[in-house]
PDB file of C-alpha atoms in Angstrom:
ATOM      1  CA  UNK J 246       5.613  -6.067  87.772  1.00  0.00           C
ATOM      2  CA  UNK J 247       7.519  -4.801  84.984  1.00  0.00           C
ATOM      3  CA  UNK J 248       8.048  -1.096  86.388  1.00  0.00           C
ATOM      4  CA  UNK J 249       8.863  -2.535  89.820  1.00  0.00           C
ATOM      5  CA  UNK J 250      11.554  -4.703  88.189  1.00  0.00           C
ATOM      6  CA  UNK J 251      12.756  -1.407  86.633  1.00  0.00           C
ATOM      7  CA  UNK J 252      13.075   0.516  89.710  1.00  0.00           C
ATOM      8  CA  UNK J 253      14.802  -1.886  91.819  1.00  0.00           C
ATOM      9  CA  UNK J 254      17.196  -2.974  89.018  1.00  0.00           C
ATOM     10  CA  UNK J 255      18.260   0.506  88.603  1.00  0.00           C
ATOM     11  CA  UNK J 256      19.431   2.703  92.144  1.00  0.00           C
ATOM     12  CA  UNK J 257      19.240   6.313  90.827  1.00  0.00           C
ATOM     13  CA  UNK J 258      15.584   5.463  90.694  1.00  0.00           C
ATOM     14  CA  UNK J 259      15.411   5.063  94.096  1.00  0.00           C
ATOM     15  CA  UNK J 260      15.163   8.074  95.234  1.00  0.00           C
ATOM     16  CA  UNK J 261      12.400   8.901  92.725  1.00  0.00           C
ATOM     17  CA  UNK J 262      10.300   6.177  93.566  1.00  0.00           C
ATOM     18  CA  UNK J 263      10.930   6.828  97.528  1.00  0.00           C
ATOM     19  CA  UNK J 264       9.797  10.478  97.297  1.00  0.00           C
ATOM     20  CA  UNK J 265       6.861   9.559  94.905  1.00  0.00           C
ATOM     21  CA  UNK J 266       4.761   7.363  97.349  1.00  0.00           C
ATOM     22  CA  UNK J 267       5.899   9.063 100.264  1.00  0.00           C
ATOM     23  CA  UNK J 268       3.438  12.068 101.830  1.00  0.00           C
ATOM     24  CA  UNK J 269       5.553  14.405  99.754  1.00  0.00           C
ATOM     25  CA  UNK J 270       4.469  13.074  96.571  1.00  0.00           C
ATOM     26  CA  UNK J 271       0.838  12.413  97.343  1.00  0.00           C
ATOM     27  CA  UNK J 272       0.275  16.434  97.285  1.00  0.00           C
ATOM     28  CA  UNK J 273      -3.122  18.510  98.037  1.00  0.00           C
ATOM     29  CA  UNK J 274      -3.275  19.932  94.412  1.00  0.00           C
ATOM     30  CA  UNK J 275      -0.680  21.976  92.904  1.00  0.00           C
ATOM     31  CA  UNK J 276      -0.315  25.078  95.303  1.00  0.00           C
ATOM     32  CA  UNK J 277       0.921  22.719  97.692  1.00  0.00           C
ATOM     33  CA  UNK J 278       3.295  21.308  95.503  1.00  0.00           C
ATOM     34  CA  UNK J 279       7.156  21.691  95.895  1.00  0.00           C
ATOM     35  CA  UNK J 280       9.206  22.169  92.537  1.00  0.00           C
ATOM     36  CA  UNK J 281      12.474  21.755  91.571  1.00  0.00           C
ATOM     37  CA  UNK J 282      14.371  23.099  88.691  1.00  0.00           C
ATOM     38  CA  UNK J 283      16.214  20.217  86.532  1.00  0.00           C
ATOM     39  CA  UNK J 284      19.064  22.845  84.816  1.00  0.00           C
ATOM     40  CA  UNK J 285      21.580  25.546  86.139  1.00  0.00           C
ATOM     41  CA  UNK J 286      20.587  29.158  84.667  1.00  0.00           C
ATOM     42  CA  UNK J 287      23.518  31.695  84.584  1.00  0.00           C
ATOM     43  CA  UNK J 288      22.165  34.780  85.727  1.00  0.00           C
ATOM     44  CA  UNK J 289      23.592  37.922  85.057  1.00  0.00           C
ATOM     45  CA  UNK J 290      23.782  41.308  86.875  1.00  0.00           C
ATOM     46  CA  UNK J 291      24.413  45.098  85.523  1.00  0.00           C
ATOM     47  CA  UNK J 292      27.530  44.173  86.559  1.00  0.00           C
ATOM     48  CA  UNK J 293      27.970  41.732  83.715  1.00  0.00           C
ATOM     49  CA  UNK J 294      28.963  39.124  86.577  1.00  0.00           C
ATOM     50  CA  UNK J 295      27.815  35.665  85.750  1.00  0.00           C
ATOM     51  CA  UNK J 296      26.307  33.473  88.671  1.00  0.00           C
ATOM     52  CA  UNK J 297      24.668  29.625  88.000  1.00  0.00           C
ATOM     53  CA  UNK J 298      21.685  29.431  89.952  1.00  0.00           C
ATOM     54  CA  UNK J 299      18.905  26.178  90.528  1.00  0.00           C
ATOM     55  CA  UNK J 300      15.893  26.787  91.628  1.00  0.00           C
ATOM     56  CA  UNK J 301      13.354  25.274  94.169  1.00  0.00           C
ATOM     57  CA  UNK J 302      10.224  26.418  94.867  1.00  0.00           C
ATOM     58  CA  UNK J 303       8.473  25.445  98.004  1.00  0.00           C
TER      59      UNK J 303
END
């Protein structure tokens, strides 16, 4: 009961929890499995121009 206290007691875990028990986070094994990328990488071109990029694999 603990962790459920946790979750409901705190609502940036919502969304967590929500997509975690939901179809999307029951997955099929990991080819089927959608990521998503915590922390902005600058990228570079030849160009020397800087772009922040996140990225999500689906």
């Amino acid at each position: 009961d603990m962790v459920w206290d946790f979750w409901s007691l705190r609502p940036e875990s919502l969304h967590q929890v929500s997509f975690l028990f939901s179809d999307r986070g029951l997955h099929d094994g990991h080819p089927h499995m959608n990521g998503y990328g915590s922390h902005a990488f600058k990228l570079v071109n030849s160009a020397g121009e800087q772009f922040y990029c996140k990225f999500h694999y689906k």
